[in-house]
Protein backbone atom coordinates (compact mmCIF):
# COMPACT_ATOMS: atom_id res chain seq x y z
CA UNK A 1 0.00 0.00 0.00
CA UNK A 2 1.40 3.40 -0.88
CA UNK A 3 1.44 6.42 1.37
CA UNK A 4 0.28 9.71 -0.09
CA UNK A 5 2.05 12.76 1.33
CA UNK A 6 -0.17 15.78 0.83
CA UNK A 7 0.74 19.44 1.09
CA UNK A 8 -2.45 21.22 2.13
CA UNK A 9 -2.76 24.95 1.60
CA UNK A 10 -2.05 26.95 4.73
CA UNK A 11 -1.86 30.64 5.63
CA UNK A 12 0.59 32.09 3.11
CA UNK A 13 1.81 34.72 5.59
CA UNK A 14 3.20 32.19 8.05
CA UNK A 15 5.79 29.57 7.27
CA UNK A 16 4.27 26.15 7.74
CA UNK A 17 6.26 24.29 10.30
CA UNK A 18 4.10 21.39 11.46
CA UNK A 19 3.51 18.06 9.76
CA UNK A 20 -0.03 16.94 10.60
CA UNK A 21 -0.96 13.25 10.60
CA UNK A 22 -4.62 12.23 10.83
CA UNK A 23 -5.18 8.92 12.66
CA UNK A 24 -8.68 7.43 12.40
CA UNK A 25 -10.22 4.08 13.34
CA UNK A 26 -13.16 2.65 15.22
CA UNK A 27 -13.65 3.00 18.94
CA UNK A 28 -10.94 1.21 20.94
CA UNK A 29 -9.14 0.21 17.76
CA UNK A 30 -5.93 1.41 19.40
CA UNK A 31 -5.64 4.91 17.90
CA UNK A 32 -4.27 6.48 21.08
CA UNK A 33 -1.92 3.56 21.73
CA UNK A 34 -0.58 3.65 18.15
CA UNK A 35 -0.09 7.44 18.40
CA UNK A 36 1.76 7.08 21.70
CA UNK A 37 4.04 4.45 20.19
CA UNK A 38 4.74 6.61 17.13
CA UNK A 39 5.42 9.59 19.39
CA UNK A 40 7.86 7.53 21.46
CA UNK A 41 9.67 6.12 18.44
CA UNK A 42 9.78 9.42 16.53
CA UNK A 43 11.04 11.14 19.64
CA UNK A 44 13.89 8.65 19.83
CA UNK A 45 14.80 8.72 16.16
CA UNK A 46 14.53 12.48 15.88
CA UNK A 47 16.70 12.90 18.92
CA UNK A 48 19.66 11.93 16.73
CA UNK A 49 19.21 15.12 14.67
CA UNK A 50 18.21 17.41 17.50
CA UNK A 51 14.98 17.63 19.42
CA UNK A 52 11.77 17.55 17.41
CA UNK A 53 8.54 18.09 19.24
CA UNK A 54 5.79 15.56 18.56
CA UNK A 55 2.30 15.86 20.09
CA UNK A 56 -1.03 14.04 20.06
CA UNK A 57 -4.38 15.83 19.85
CA UNK A 58 -7.59 13.85 20.37
CA UNK A 59 -10.83 14.57 18.56
CA UNK A 60 -12.60 13.60 21.82
CA UNK A 61 -11.66 17.04 23.17
CA UNK A 62 -13.82 18.64 20.47
CA UNK A 63 -17.18 17.17 21.45
CA UNK A 64 -19.85 19.88 21.42
CA UNK A 65 -21.21 21.29 24.65
CA UNK A 66 -24.59 19.65 25.39
CA UNK A 67 -27.82 21.14 26.72
CA UNK A 68 -29.15 19.80 30.05
CA UNK A 69 -31.68 17.66 28.16
CA UNK A 70 -28.94 16.20 25.98
CA UNK A 71 -26.81 15.42 29.05
CA UNK A 72 -29.79 13.52 30.52
CA UNK A 73 -30.06 11.53 27.30
CA UNK A 74 -26.31 10.84 27.39
CA UNK A 75 -26.59 9.43 30.92
CA UNK A 76 -29.26 7.03 29.59
CA UNK A 77 -27.03 6.03 26.62
CA UNK A 78 -29.52 7.69 24.29
CA UNK A 79 -27.26 10.38 22.82
CA UNK A 80 -25.35 9.69 19.61
CA UNK A 81 -21.69 10.59 20.23
CA UNK A 82 -20.67 8.73 17.07
CA UNK A 83 -22.42 11.03 14.60
CA UNK A 84 -20.30 13.69 12.84
CA UNK A 85 -22.65 16.40 14.21
CA UNK A 86 -21.60 15.54 17.77
CA UNK A 87 -18.29 17.35 17.18
CA UNK A 88 -17.43 21.05 17.04
CA UNK A 89 -16.02 20.90 13.52
CA UNK A 90 -15.30 24.64 13.28
CA UNK A 91 -13.14 24.59 16.42
CA UNK A 92 -11.42 21.44 15.24
CA UNK A 93 -10.57 23.02 11.88
CA UNK A 94 -9.31 26.24 13.47
CA UNK A 95 -7.15 24.25 15.89
CA UNK A 96 -5.58 22.15 13.15
CA UNK A 97 -4.97 25.21 10.95
CA UNK A 98 -3.43 27.15 13.82
CA UNK A 99 -1.20 24.18 14.65
CA UNK A 100 -0.21 23.82 11.01
CA UNK A 101 0.71 27.50 10.94
CA UNK A 102 2.95 27.17 13.98
CA UNK A 103 0.72 28.96 16.47
CA UNK A 104 0.39 28.10 20.16
CA UNK A 105 -3.07 26.61 20.68
CA UNK A 106 -5.40 25.88 23.58
CA UNK A 107 -7.17 22.52 23.53
CA UNK A 108 -10.27 21.96 25.68
CA UNK A 109 -10.28 18.90 27.96
CA UNK A 110 -13.19 16.47 27.93
CA UNK A 111 -14.77 14.51 30.78
CA UNK A 112 -16.44 11.25 29.69
CA UNK A 113 -18.09 10.85 33.08
CA UNK A 114 -20.06 14.10 32.83
CA UNK A 115 -20.28 14.19 29.01
CA UNK A 116 -18.92 17.74 29.00
CA UNK A 117 -15.80 19.83 28.63
CA UNK A 118 -13.94 20.52 31.85
CA UNK A 119 -14.79 24.08 32.78
CA UNK A 120 -11.87 26.48 32.11
CA UNK A 121 -9.41 23.60 31.68
CA UNK A 122 -7.27 23.74 28.55
CA UNK A 123 -4.04 22.16 27.44
CA UNK A 124 -1.70 24.71 25.90
CA UNK A 125 0.23 23.29 22.99
CA UNK A 126 3.28 25.17 21.76
CA UNK A 127 4.40 24.82 18.12
CA UNK A 128 5.36 21.25 17.22
CA UNK A 129 7.19 19.62 14.33
CA UNK A 130 4.77 16.71 14.07
CA UNK A 131 1.18 16.52 15.35
CA UNK A 132 -0.87 13.31 15.42
CA UNK A 133 -4.58 14.17 15.35
CA UNK A 134 -6.58 11.08 16.33
CA UNK A 135 -10.29 10.27 16.49
CA UNK A 136 -13.13 8.14 15.17
CA UNK A 137 -14.23 10.71 12.59
CA UNK A 138 -11.18 12.83 11.79
CA UNK A 139 -11.51 11.89 8.09
CA UNK A 140 -15.25 12.51 7.83
CA UNK A 141 -15.32 16.17 6.72
CA UNK A 142 -13.35 16.95 3.57
CA UNK A 143 -12.39 20.37 4.95
CA UNK A 144 -10.63 18.63 7.87
CA UNK A 145 -9.39 15.61 5.93
CA UNK A 146 -7.61 17.85 3.44
CA UNK A 147 -5.56 19.47 6.20
CA UNK A 148 -3.63 16.26 6.90
CA UNK A 149 -0.26 15.64 5.28
CA UNK A 150 -0.67 11.93 5.94
CA UNK A 151 -3.58 9.69 6.92
CA UNK A 152 -3.38 6.48 8.99
CA UNK A 153 -6.29 4.12 9.69
CA UNK A 154 -5.97 1.81 12.70
CA UNK A 155 -7.73 -1.34 11.67
CA UNK A 156 -8.77 -3.73 14.47
CA UNK A 157 -11.32 -6.51 14.46
CA UNK A 158 -14.82 -5.50 15.71
CA UNK A 159 -14.94 -8.13 18.50
CA UNK A 160 -11.58 -6.95 19.77
CA UNK A 161 -12.77 -3.35 19.76
CA UNK A 162 -16.00 -4.14 21.59
CA UNK A 163 -14.27 -6.18 24.28
CA UNK A 164 -11.67 -3.44 24.83
CA UNK A 165 -14.42 -0.84 24.97
CA UNK A 166 -16.39 -2.77 27.58
CA UNK A 167 -13.30 -3.05 29.79
CA UNK A 168 -12.30 0.60 29.29
CA UNK A 169 -15.74 2.20 29.69
CA UNK A 170 -16.69 0.19 32.77
CA UNK A 171 -13.37 0.88 34.49
CA UNK A 172 -12.45 4.40 33.28
CA UNK A 173 -15.61 6.09 32.05
CA UNK A 174 -18.06 5.13 34.83
CA UNK A 175 -20.37 3.10 32.56
CA UNK A 176 -22.34 -0.05 33.31
CA UNK A 177 -21.98 -3.10 31.09
CA UNK A 178 -25.63 -2.73 29.98
CA UNK A 179 -25.13 0.90 28.97
CA UNK A 180 -21.97 0.15 27.00
CA UNK A 181 -23.71 -2.62 25.06
CA UNK A 182 -26.85 -0.57 24.45
CA UNK A 183 -24.85 2.44 23.19
CA UNK A 184 -22.66 0.19 21.06
CA UNK A 185 -25.50 -1.53 19.23
CA UNK A 186 -27.69 1.58 18.88
CA UNK A 187 -25.10 4.17 17.87
CA UNK A 188 -21.44 3.10 17.84
CA UNK A 189 -21.53 0.17 15.42
CA UNK A 190 -23.96 1.69 12.86
CA UNK A 191 -22.06 4.99 12.87
CA UNK A 192 -18.72 3.21 12.42
CA UNK A 193 -20.09 1.50 9.33
CA UNK A 194 -21.70 4.63 7.90
CA UNK A 195 -19.26 7.43 8.76
CA UNK A 196 -15.88 5.98 9.76
CA UNK A 197 -15.06 2.90 7.71
CA UNK A 198 -15.87 4.37 4.26
CA UNK A 199 -13.33 7.14 4.92
CA UNK A 200 -10.46 4.67 5.39
CA UNK A 201 -9.97 4.02 1.69
CA UNK A 202 -6.99 6.24 0.92
CA UNK A 203 -5.39 6.00 4.36
CA UNK A 204 -2.37 3.95 5.36
CA UNK A 205 -3.86 0.84 7.03
CA UNK A 206 -2.98 -1.83 9.58
CA UNK A 207 -2.67 -1.89 13.34
CA UNK A 208 1.08 -1.83 13.86
CA UNK A 209 3.48 1.09 13.79
CA UNK A 210 6.47 -0.10 11.76
CA UNK A 211 5.33 0.73 8.23
CA UNK A 212 3.73 4.09 9.05
CA UNK A 213 6.73 4.97 11.18
CA UNK A 214 9.15 4.51 8.30
CA UNK A 215 6.90 6.56 6.02
CA UNK A 216 6.49 9.30 8.62
CA UNK A 217 10.22 9.48 9.23
CA UNK A 218 10.91 9.77 5.51
CA UNK A 219 8.15 12.33 4.95
CA UNK A 220 8.96 14.54 7.89
CA UNK A 221 12.69 14.50 7.21
CA UNK A 222 12.04 15.86 3.73
CA UNK A 223 9.29 18.21 4.78
CA UNK A 224 10.54 19.87 7.93
CA UNK A 225 13.39 22.30 7.46
N1 LIG B 1 -2.71 -3.98 21.12
C1 LIG B 1 -3.47 -3.93 22.23
N2 LIG B 1 -3.62 -5.01 23.01
C2 LIG B 1 -4.39 -4.97 24.11
N3 LIG B 1 -5.07 -3.87 24.54
C3 LIG B 1 -4.94 -2.78 23.80
C4 LIG B 1 -4.14 -2.74 22.61
N4 LIG B 1 -4.24 -1.50 22.07
C5 LIG B 1 -5.05 -0.81 22.89
N5 LIG B 1 -5.47 -1.58 23.93
C6 LIG B 1 -6.37 -1.16 25.04
O1 LIG B 1 -7.65 -0.91 24.48
C7 LIG B 1 -8.21 0.26 25.03
C8 LIG B 1 -8.44 1.26 23.91
O2 LIG B 1 -7.20 1.59 23.34
P1 LIG B 1 -6.93 3.03 22.77
O3 LIG B 1 -5.54 3.07 22.25
O4 LIG B 1 -7.29 4.06 23.82
O5 LIG B 1 -7.97 3.06 21.57
P2 LIG B 1 -8.72 4.25 20.85
O6 LIG B 1 -7.88 5.48 21.05
O7 LIG B 1 -8.80 3.80 19.43
O8 LIG B 1 -10.07 4.34 21.50
C9 LIG B 1 -7.22 0.77 26.08
O9 LIG B 1 -7.63 0.33 27.32
C10 LIG B 1 -5.90 0.15 25.65
O10 LIG B 1 -5.05 -0.06 26.74
N1 LIG C 1 -19.55 11.58 26.39
C1 LIG C 1 -19.10 10.65 25.54
C2 LIG C 1 -18.34 10.98 24.42
C3 LIG C 1 -17.91 9.96 23.59
N2 LIG C 1 -18.23 8.68 23.86
C4 LIG C 1 -17.74 7.58 23.01
O1 LIG C 1 -16.36 7.70 22.81
C5 LIG C 1 -16.00 7.07 21.60
C6 LIG C 1 -14.81 7.77 20.97
O2 LIG C 1 -13.69 7.63 21.78
P1 LIG C 1 -12.60 6.47 21.47
O3 LIG C 1 -11.50 6.78 22.44
O4 LIG C 1 -13.26 5.15 21.75
O5 LIG C 1 -12.20 6.61 20.05
C7 LIG C 1 -17.20 7.15 20.69
O6 LIG C 1 -17.43 5.88 20.11
C8 LIG C 1 -18.35 7.57 21.62
O7 LIG C 1 -19.40 6.65 21.60
C9 LIG C 1 -18.99 8.37 24.96
O8 LIG C 1 -19.31 7.18 25.20
N3 LIG C 1 -19.41 9.36 25.78
Coordinates of C-alpha atoms and ligand atoms in Angstrom, one line a residue:
X1 CA 0.0 0.0 0.0
X2 CA 1.4 3.4 -0.9
X3 CA 1.4 6.4 1.4
X4 CA 0.3 9.7 -0.1
X5 CA 2.1 12.8 1.3
X6 CA -0.2 15.8 0.8
X7 CA 0.7 19.4 1.1
X8 CA -2.5 21.2 2.1
X9 CA -2.8 24.9 1.6
X10 CA -2.0 27.0 4.7
X11 CA -1.9 30.6 5.6
X12 CA 0.6 32.1 3.1
X13 CA 1.8 34.7 5.6
X14 CA 3.2 32.2 8.0
X15 CA 5.8 29.6 7.3
X16 CA 4.3 26.2 7.7
X17 CA 6.3 24.3 10.3
X18 CA 4.1 21.4 11.5
X19 CA 3.5 18.1 9.8
X20 CA 0.0 16.9 10.6
X21 CA -1.0 13.3 10.6
X22 CA -4.6 12.2 10.8
X23 CA -5.2 8.9 12.7
X24 CA -8.7 7.4 12.4
X25 CA -10.2 4.1 13.3
X26 CA -13.2 2.6 15.2
X27 CA -13.7 3.0 18.9
X28 CA -10.9 1.2 20.9
X29 CA -9.1 0.2 17.8
X30 CA -5.9 1.4 19.4
X31 CA -5.6 4.9 17.9
X32 CA -4.3 6.5 21.1
X33 CA -1.9 3.6 21.7
X34 CA -0.6 3.7 18.2
X35 CA -0.1 7.4 18.4
X36 CA 1.8 7.1 21.7
X37 CA 4.0 4.4 20.2
X38 CA 4.7 6.6 17.1
X39 CA 5.4 9.6 19.4
X40 CA 7.9 7.5 21.5
X41 CA 9.7 6.1 18.4
X42 CA 9.8 9.4 16.5
X43 CA 11.0 11.1 19.6
X44 CA 13.9 8.7 19.8
X45 CA 14.8 8.7 16.2
X46 CA 14.5 12.5 15.9
X47 CA 16.7 12.9 18.9
X48 CA 19.7 11.9 16.7
X49 CA 19.2 15.1 14.7
X50 CA 18.2 17.4 17.5
X51 CA 15.0 17.6 19.4
X52 CA 11.8 17.5 17.4
X53 CA 8.5 18.1 19.2
X54 CA 5.8 15.6 18.6
X55 CA 2.3 15.9 20.1
X56 CA -1.0 14.0 20.1
X57 CA -4.4 15.8 19.9
X58 CA -7.6 13.9 20.4
X59 CA -10.8 14.6 18.6
X60 CA -12.6 13.6 21.8
X61 CA -11.7 17.0 23.2
X62 CA -13.8 18.6 20.5
X63 CA -17.2 17.2 21.5
X64 CA -19.8 19.9 21.4
X65 CA -21.2 21.3 24.7
X66 CA -24.6 19.6 25.4
X67 CA -27.8 21.1 26.7
X68 CA -29.1 19.8 30.0
X69 CA -31.7 17.7 28.2
X70 CA -28.9 16.2 26.0
X71 CA -26.8 15.4 29.0
X72 CA -29.8 13.5 30.5
X73 CA -30.1 11.5 27.3
X74 CA -26.3 10.8 27.4
X75 CA -26.6 9.4 30.9
X76 CA -29.3 7.0 29.6
X77 CA -27.0 6.0 26.6
X78 CA -29.5 7.7 24.3
X79 CA -27.3 10.4 22.8
X80 CA -25.4 9.7 19.6
X81 CA -21.7 10.6 20.2
X82 CA -20.7 8.7 17.1
X83 CA -22.4 11.0 14.6
X84 CA -20.3 13.7 12.8
X85 CA -22.6 16.4 14.2
X86 CA -21.6 15.5 17.8
X87 CA -18.3 17.4 17.2
X88 CA -17.4 21.0 17.0
X89 CA -16.0 20.9 13.5
X90 CA -15.3 24.6 13.3
X91 CA -13.1 24.6 16.4
X92 CA -11.4 21.4 15.2
X93 CA -10.6 23.0 11.9
X94 CA -9.3 26.2 13.5
X95 CA -7.1 24.2 15.9
X96 CA -5.6 22.2 13.1
X97 CA -5.0 25.2 10.9
X98 CA -3.4 27.1 13.8
X99 CA -1.2 24.2 14.6
X100 CA -0.2 23.8 11.0
X101 CA 0.7 27.5 10.9
X102 CA 3.0 27.2 14.0
X103 CA 0.7 29.0 16.5
X104 CA 0.4 28.1 20.2
X105 CA -3.1 26.6 20.7
X106 CA -5.4 25.9 23.6
X107 CA -7.2 22.5 23.5
X108 CA -10.3 22.0 25.7
X109 CA -10.3 18.9 28.0
X110 CA -13.2 16.5 27.9
X111 CA -14.8 14.5 30.8
X112 CA -16.4 11.3 29.7
X113 CA -18.1 10.8 33.1
X114 CA -20.1 14.1 32.8
X115 CA -20.3 14.2 29.0
X116 CA -18.9 17.7 29.0
X117 CA -15.8 19.8 28.6
X118 CA -13.9 20.5 31.9
X119 CA -14.8 24.1 32.8
X120 CA -11.9 26.5 32.1
X121 CA -9.4 23.6 31.7
X122 CA -7.3 23.7 28.6
X123 CA -4.0 22.2 27.4
X124 CA -1.7 24.7 25.9
X125 CA 0.2 23.3 23.0
X126 CA 3.3 25.2 21.8
X127 CA 4.4 24.8 18.1
X128 CA 5.4 21.3 17.2
X129 CA 7.2 19.6 14.3
X130 CA 4.8 16.7 14.1
X131 CA 1.2 16.5 15.4
X132 CA -0.9 13.3 15.4
X133 CA -4.6 14.2 15.3
X134 CA -6.6 11.1 16.3
X135 CA -10.3 10.3 16.5
X136 CA -13.1 8.1 15.2
X137 CA -14.2 10.7 12.6
X138 CA -11.2 12.8 11.8
X139 CA -11.5 11.9 8.1
X140 CA -15.3 12.5 7.8
X141 CA -15.3 16.2 6.7
X142 CA -13.3 17.0 3.6
X143 CA -12.4 20.4 5.0
X144 CA -10.6 18.6 7.9
X145 CA -9.4 15.6 5.9
X146 CA -7.6 17.8 3.4
X147 CA -5.6 19.5 6.2
X148 CA -3.6 16.3 6.9
X149 CA -0.3 15.6 5.3
X150 CA -0.7 11.9 5.9
X151 CA -3.6 9.7 6.9
X152 CA -3.4 6.5 9.0
X153 CA -6.3 4.1 9.7
X154 CA -6.0 1.8 12.7
X155 CA -7.7 -1.3 11.7
X156 CA -8.8 -3.7 14.5
X157 CA -11.3 -6.5 14.5
X158 CA -14.8 -5.5 15.7
X159 CA -14.9 -8.1 18.5
X160 CA -11.6 -6.9 19.8
X161 CA -12.8 -3.3 19.8
X162 CA -16.0 -4.1 21.6
X163 CA -14.3 -6.2 24.3
X164 CA -11.7 -3.4 24.8
X165 CA -14.4 -0.8 25.0
X166 CA -16.4 -2.8 27.6
X167 CA -13.3 -3.0 29.8
X168 CA -12.3 0.6 29.3
X169 CA -15.7 2.2 29.7
X170 CA -16.7 0.2 32.8
X171 CA -13.4 0.9 34.5
X172 CA -12.4 4.4 33.3
X173 CA -15.6 6.1 32.1
X174 CA -18.1 5.1 34.8
X175 CA -20.4 3.1 32.6
X176 CA -22.3 0.0 33.3
X177 CA -22.0 -3.1 31.1
X178 CA -25.6 -2.7 30.0
X179 CA -25.1 0.9 29.0
X180 CA -22.0 0.1 27.0
X181 CA -23.7 -2.6 25.1
X182 CA -26.8 -0.6 24.4
X183 CA -24.8 2.4 23.2
X184 CA -22.7 0.2 21.1
X185 CA -25.5 -1.5 19.2
X186 CA -27.7 1.6 18.9
X187 CA -25.1 4.2 17.9
X188 CA -21.4 3.1 17.8
X189 CA -21.5 0.2 15.4
X190 CA -24.0 1.7 12.9
X191 CA -22.1 5.0 12.9
X192 CA -18.7 3.2 12.4
X193 CA -20.1 1.5 9.3
X194 CA -21.7 4.6 7.9
X195 CA -19.3 7.4 8.8
X196 CA -15.9 6.0 9.8
X197 CA -15.1 2.9 7.7
X198 CA -15.9 4.4 4.3
X199 CA -13.3 7.1 4.9
X200 CA -10.5 4.7 5.4
X201 CA -10.0 4.0 1.7
X202 CA -7.0 6.2 0.9
X203 CA -5.4 6.0 4.4
X204 CA -2.4 3.9 5.4
X205 CA -3.9 0.8 7.0
X206 CA -3.0 -1.8 9.6
X207 CA -2.7 -1.9 13.3
X208 CA 1.1 -1.8 13.9
X209 CA 3.5 1.1 13.8
X210 CA 6.5 -0.1 11.8
X211 CA 5.3 0.7 8.2
X212 CA 3.7 4.1 9.0
X213 CA 6.7 5.0 11.2
X214 CA 9.1 4.5 8.3
X215 CA 6.9 6.6 6.0
X216 CA 6.5 9.3 8.6
X217 CA 10.2 9.5 9.2
X218 CA 10.9 9.8 5.5
X219 CA 8.2 12.3 4.9
X220 CA 9.0 14.5 7.9
X221 CA 12.7 14.5 7.2
X222 CA 12.0 15.9 3.7
X223 CA 9.3 18.2 4.8
X224 CA 10.5 19.9 7.9
X225 CA 13.4 22.3 7.5
Ligands
LIG1 N1 -2.7 -4.0 21.1 C1 -3.5 -3.9 22.2 N2 -3.6 -5.0 23.0 C2 -4.4 -5.0 24.1 N3 -5.1 -3.9 24.5 C3 -4.9 -2.8 23.8 C4 -4.1 -2.7 22.6 N4 -4.2 -1.5 22.1 C5 -5.1 -0.8 22.9 N5 -5.5 -1.6 23.9 C6 -6.4 -1.2 25.0 O1 -7.7 -0.9 24.5 C7 -8.2 0.3 25.0 C8 -8.4 1.3 23.9 O2 -7.2 1.6 23.3 P1 -6.9 3.0 22.8 O3 -5.5 3.1 22.2 O4 -7.3 4.1 23.8 O5 -8.0 3.1 21.6 P2 -8.7 4.2 20.9 O6 -7.9 5.5 21.0 O7 -8.8 3.8 19.4 O8 -10.1 4.3 21.5 C9 -7.2 0.8 26.1 O9 -7.6 0.3 27.3 C10 -5.9 0.1 25.7 O10 -5.0 -0.1 26.7
LIG2 N1 -19.6 11.6 26.4 C1 -19.1 10.6 25.5 C2 -18.3 11.0 24.4 C3 -17.9 10.0 23.6 N2 -18.2 8.7 23.9 C4 -17.7 7.6 23.0 O1 -16.4 7.7 22.8 C5 -16.0 7.1 21.6 C6 -14.8 7.8 21.0 O2 -13.7 7.6 21.8 P1 -12.6 6.5 21.5 O3 -11.5 6.8 22.4 O4 -13.3 5.2 21.8 O5 -12.2 6.6 20.0 C7 -17.2 7.1 20.7 O6 -17.4 5.9 20.1 C8 -18.4 7.6 21.6 O7 -19.4 6.6 21.6 C9 -19.0 8.4 25.0 O8 -19.3 7.2 25.2 N3 -19.4 9.4 25.8

